[in-house]
C-alpha cells in the first residue's frame, strides 16, 4: 500500500500532506492549541445546554404556592325555640324551628341529635322550619327500644356541599357553627319516634 492509501503517519496530524493544498479545516487543525480550544468549545456548549436544562427543571419543580383566606359572614343564630310536634292523626314526629331568613349562601342548617352515651349524629337539613325525625338517614337504625334523644338546630359552615337534604354530616366537615343556638328538645324511640 502506498502512503496515500494508509493516510498520515501517527503523530503527524498537524502537518498537511505534501503536494496538496490543505482546506480550511486542515489549516485550522494545524494551528497550535487547536485540540485544547476544541475541547473547551465542546465543554462550553455541553455545559451551557446542561445549565439551561437544569434551570428549566428547577423552575418547574419550585412552583410558588399562594393561599388565600376568605372572610365569611358571621353565622346567624336560629331564633325562637325548637319544638317537638306529634299530630295524633299523622303520628309522625316533626321538629319545628324558626326558618333562618338571612342564611348566607354557603351556610347550612344542621340538626344535632344526641343519643345514648352522648353519641352525636349531625344532619344537614333544609331551611324550611320543619323536618321529620324519620327522614334523617340512619337515625332509626342507630337507636334501640326506649332510647331518648335530644335534638338541637343551628347554622354552620360545612366543608363541601352536603348534597340532597337531609344528609348525614361528618363532625370533621363542620368548619364553624353559630355562637348561640336554641335550647334542645327531647324525644324517644319505641320502634317509632315520640315526643317527650
Short mmCIF file of C-alpha atoms in Angstrom, two decimals:
data_model
loop_
_atom_site.label_atom_id
_atom_site.label_comp_id
_atom_site.label_asym_id
_atom_site.label_seq_id
_atom_site.Cartn_x
_atom_site.Cartn_y
_atom_site.Cartn_z
CA UNK A 1 0.00 0.00 0.00
CA UNK A 2 1.11 3.48 -0.69
CA UNK A 3 1.49 6.25 1.82
CA UNK A 4 -1.54 7.95 0.33
CA UNK A 5 -3.72 4.89 0.96
CA UNK A 6 -2.53 4.48 4.54
CA UNK A 7 -3.01 8.14 5.40
CA UNK A 8 -0.69 10.19 7.51
CA UNK A 9 1.68 8.51 9.88
CA UNK A 10 0.73 8.55 13.61
CA UNK A 11 1.80 11.68 15.44
CA UNK A 12 1.86 13.68 12.24
CA UNK A 13 -1.70 15.04 12.34
CA UNK A 14 -0.79 18.70 12.36
CA UNK A 15 1.32 18.66 9.19
CA UNK A 16 -0.59 18.71 5.91
CA UNK A 17 0.08 16.13 3.25
CA UNK A 18 2.81 17.18 0.84
CA UNK A 19 1.79 18.27 -2.59
CA UNK A 20 -1.75 19.03 -1.65
CA UNK A 21 -3.20 22.33 -0.57
CA UNK A 22 -4.95 21.99 2.81
CA UNK A 23 -8.63 23.04 3.19
CA UNK A 24 -9.91 25.41 5.84
CA UNK A 25 -10.32 22.64 8.40
CA UNK A 26 -6.82 21.34 7.71
CA UNK A 27 -5.38 24.82 8.19
CA UNK A 28 -7.41 25.25 11.41
CA UNK A 29 -6.26 21.86 12.67
CA UNK A 30 -2.67 22.79 12.03
CA UNK A 31 -2.88 25.76 14.41
CA UNK A 32 -1.18 25.32 17.79
CA UNK A 33 -3.70 24.71 20.62
CA UNK A 34 -6.47 23.51 18.30
CA UNK A 35 -7.27 20.43 20.39
CA UNK A 36 -7.48 22.39 23.66
CA UNK A 37 -9.71 25.00 22.01
CA UNK A 38 -11.97 22.30 20.53
CA UNK A 39 -12.32 20.56 23.89
CA UNK A 40 -13.07 23.88 25.62
CA UNK A 41 -15.66 24.72 22.95
CA UNK A 42 -17.41 21.34 23.28
CA UNK A 43 -17.45 21.59 27.09
CA UNK A 44 -18.86 25.12 26.92
CA UNK A 45 -21.67 24.02 24.62
CA UNK A 46 -22.46 20.86 26.60
CA UNK A 47 -22.35 22.61 29.97
CA UNK A 48 -24.30 25.54 28.60
CA UNK A 49 -27.11 23.25 27.43
CA UNK A 50 -26.92 21.35 30.70
CA UNK A 51 -27.31 24.51 32.72
CA UNK A 52 -30.32 25.56 30.64
CA UNK A 53 -31.96 22.17 31.19
CA UNK A 54 -31.13 22.28 34.91
CA UNK A 55 -32.56 25.79 35.22
CA UNK A 56 -35.75 24.76 33.42
CA UNK A 57 -36.10 21.69 35.67
CA UNK A 58 -35.52 23.81 38.79
CA UNK A 59 -38.09 26.35 37.61
CA UNK A 60 -40.62 23.59 37.03
CA UNK A 61 -40.02 21.91 40.41
CA UNK A 62 -40.04 25.08 42.51
CA UNK A 63 -43.53 26.44 41.97
CA UNK A 64 -44.88 29.18 44.15
CA UNK A 65 -47.99 28.35 46.14
CA UNK A 66 -50.29 31.03 47.41
CA UNK A 67 -53.04 30.58 49.96
CA UNK A 68 -55.97 32.92 50.13
CA UNK A 69 -58.18 33.19 53.19
CA UNK A 70 -61.70 34.36 52.62
CA UNK A 71 -63.62 36.12 55.34
CA UNK A 72 -67.08 34.65 55.73
CA UNK A 73 -70.14 36.38 57.04
CA UNK A 74 -70.95 35.72 60.71
CA UNK A 75 -73.45 32.90 61.05
CA UNK A 76 -76.94 33.96 62.13
CA UNK A 77 -78.46 32.11 65.07
CA UNK A 78 -81.69 30.15 64.82
CA UNK A 79 -84.24 32.34 66.61
CA UNK A 80 -87.03 31.13 68.85
CA UNK A 81 -87.43 27.66 70.31
CA UNK A 82 -87.08 24.22 68.83
CA UNK A 83 -90.28 22.23 69.37
CA UNK A 84 -91.31 18.61 69.02
CA UNK A 85 -94.65 18.15 67.25
CA UNK A 86 -96.60 14.90 67.08
CA UNK A 87 -100.02 15.27 65.47
CA UNK A 88 -102.30 12.44 66.59
CA UNK A 89 -103.72 11.86 63.13
CA UNK A 90 -100.36 11.53 61.35
CA UNK A 91 -98.25 10.05 64.19
CA UNK A 92 -95.10 11.45 62.58
CA UNK A 93 -92.78 13.36 64.89
CA UNK A 94 -91.73 16.65 63.41
CA UNK A 95 -89.14 19.06 64.77
CA UNK A 96 -90.22 22.67 64.34
CA UNK A 97 -87.74 25.56 64.30
CA UNK A 98 -87.67 29.11 63.04
CA UNK A 99 -86.66 29.41 59.40
CA UNK A 100 -83.43 31.44 59.06
CA UNK A 101 -84.20 34.33 56.70
CA UNK A 102 -80.66 35.72 56.31
CA UNK A 103 -78.75 32.43 55.88
CA UNK A 104 -75.53 33.07 53.87
CA UNK A 105 -75.49 31.18 50.55
CA UNK A 106 -72.63 28.85 51.57
CA UNK A 107 -74.01 28.15 55.08
CA UNK A 108 -76.19 25.21 56.10
CA UNK A 109 -78.74 24.40 58.75
CA UNK A 110 -77.51 21.50 60.92
CA UNK A 111 -79.56 19.30 63.26
CA UNK A 112 -77.59 17.70 66.07
CA UNK A 113 -79.11 14.51 67.52
CA UNK A 114 -77.54 13.31 70.79
CA UNK A 115 -78.42 9.74 71.67
CA UNK A 116 -77.49 7.30 74.43
CA UNK A 117 -73.91 7.55 75.67
CA UNK A 118 -73.72 11.12 74.28
CA UNK A 119 -73.32 9.71 70.78
CA UNK A 120 -73.93 12.65 68.43
CA UNK A 121 -75.14 12.42 64.85
CA UNK A 122 -75.19 15.52 62.62
CA UNK A 123 -77.56 16.13 59.72
CA UNK A 124 -77.72 18.94 57.17
CA UNK A 125 -81.42 19.82 56.92
CA UNK A 126 -83.45 22.09 54.64
CA UNK A 127 -84.13 25.63 55.85
CA UNK A 128 -87.89 25.02 55.82
CA UNK A 129 -88.64 25.42 59.53
CA UNK A 130 -89.62 21.74 59.94
CA UNK A 131 -88.19 18.25 59.45
CA UNK A 132 -89.38 14.75 60.37
CA UNK A 133 -87.15 12.57 62.57
CA UNK A 134 -87.96 9.50 60.45
CA UNK A 135 -86.45 11.29 57.39
CA UNK A 136 -82.99 11.62 58.97
CA UNK A 137 -80.86 8.91 57.27
CA UNK A 138 -79.89 6.01 59.55
CA UNK A 139 -81.20 7.60 62.76
CA UNK A 140 -83.82 4.93 63.50
CA UNK A 141 -81.33 2.11 62.84
CA UNK A 142 -78.84 3.64 65.29
CA UNK A 143 -81.34 3.60 68.19
CA UNK A 144 -82.69 0.85 70.43
CA UNK A 145 -86.12 0.47 72.04
CA UNK A 146 -86.66 3.17 74.66
CA UNK A 147 -83.64 5.34 73.73
CA UNK A 148 -84.04 9.04 74.50
CA UNK A 149 -82.61 11.61 72.11
CA UNK A 150 -82.01 15.33 72.29
CA UNK A 151 -82.37 17.42 69.10
CA UNK A 152 -80.94 20.90 68.53
CA UNK A 153 -80.75 23.05 65.39
CA UNK A 154 -78.03 25.55 64.46
CA UNK A 155 -76.38 27.16 61.46
CA UNK A 156 -72.91 26.12 60.31
CA UNK A 157 -70.35 26.37 57.55
CA UNK A 158 -69.54 22.93 56.11
CA UNK A 159 -66.55 21.72 54.14
CA UNK A 160 -68.17 20.79 50.83
CA UNK A 161 -71.77 20.56 49.76
CA UNK A 162 -73.98 18.17 51.75
CA UNK A 163 -75.93 17.14 48.62
CA UNK A 164 -79.63 16.30 48.81
CA UNK A 165 -81.18 17.11 52.17
CA UNK A 166 -81.48 15.80 54.79
CA UNK A 167 -77.95 14.38 54.71
CA UNK A 168 -75.54 12.92 57.25
CA UNK A 169 -72.66 15.28 58.08
CA UNK A 170 -69.31 14.19 59.50
CA UNK A 171 -68.20 16.26 62.51
CA UNK A 172 -64.84 16.86 60.79
CA UNK A 173 -66.68 18.64 57.94
CA UNK A 174 -68.11 21.32 60.26
CA UNK A 175 -65.86 24.37 59.83
CA UNK A 176 -67.75 26.82 62.06
CA UNK A 177 -71.04 27.00 63.99
CA UNK A 178 -73.25 29.84 65.14
CA UNK A 179 -72.21 31.22 68.52
CA UNK A 180 -75.66 30.64 70.04
CA UNK A 181 -78.35 28.06 69.43
CA UNK A 182 -81.82 27.42 70.85
CA UNK A 183 -82.37 25.02 73.73
CA UNK A 184 -82.64 21.39 72.51
CA UNK A 185 -85.87 19.42 72.55
CA UNK A 186 -86.30 15.78 73.64
CA UNK A 187 -87.88 12.73 72.02
CA UNK A 188 -87.68 8.97 72.44
CA UNK A 189 -87.71 5.90 70.23
CA UNK A 190 -90.09 2.90 70.55
CA UNK A 191 -89.94 1.38 67.04
CA UNK A 192 -91.02 4.87 66.00
CA UNK A 193 -90.36 8.36 67.31
CA UNK A 194 -92.41 10.04 70.07
CA UNK A 195 -92.15 13.48 71.66
CA UNK A 196 -91.15 13.56 75.34
#
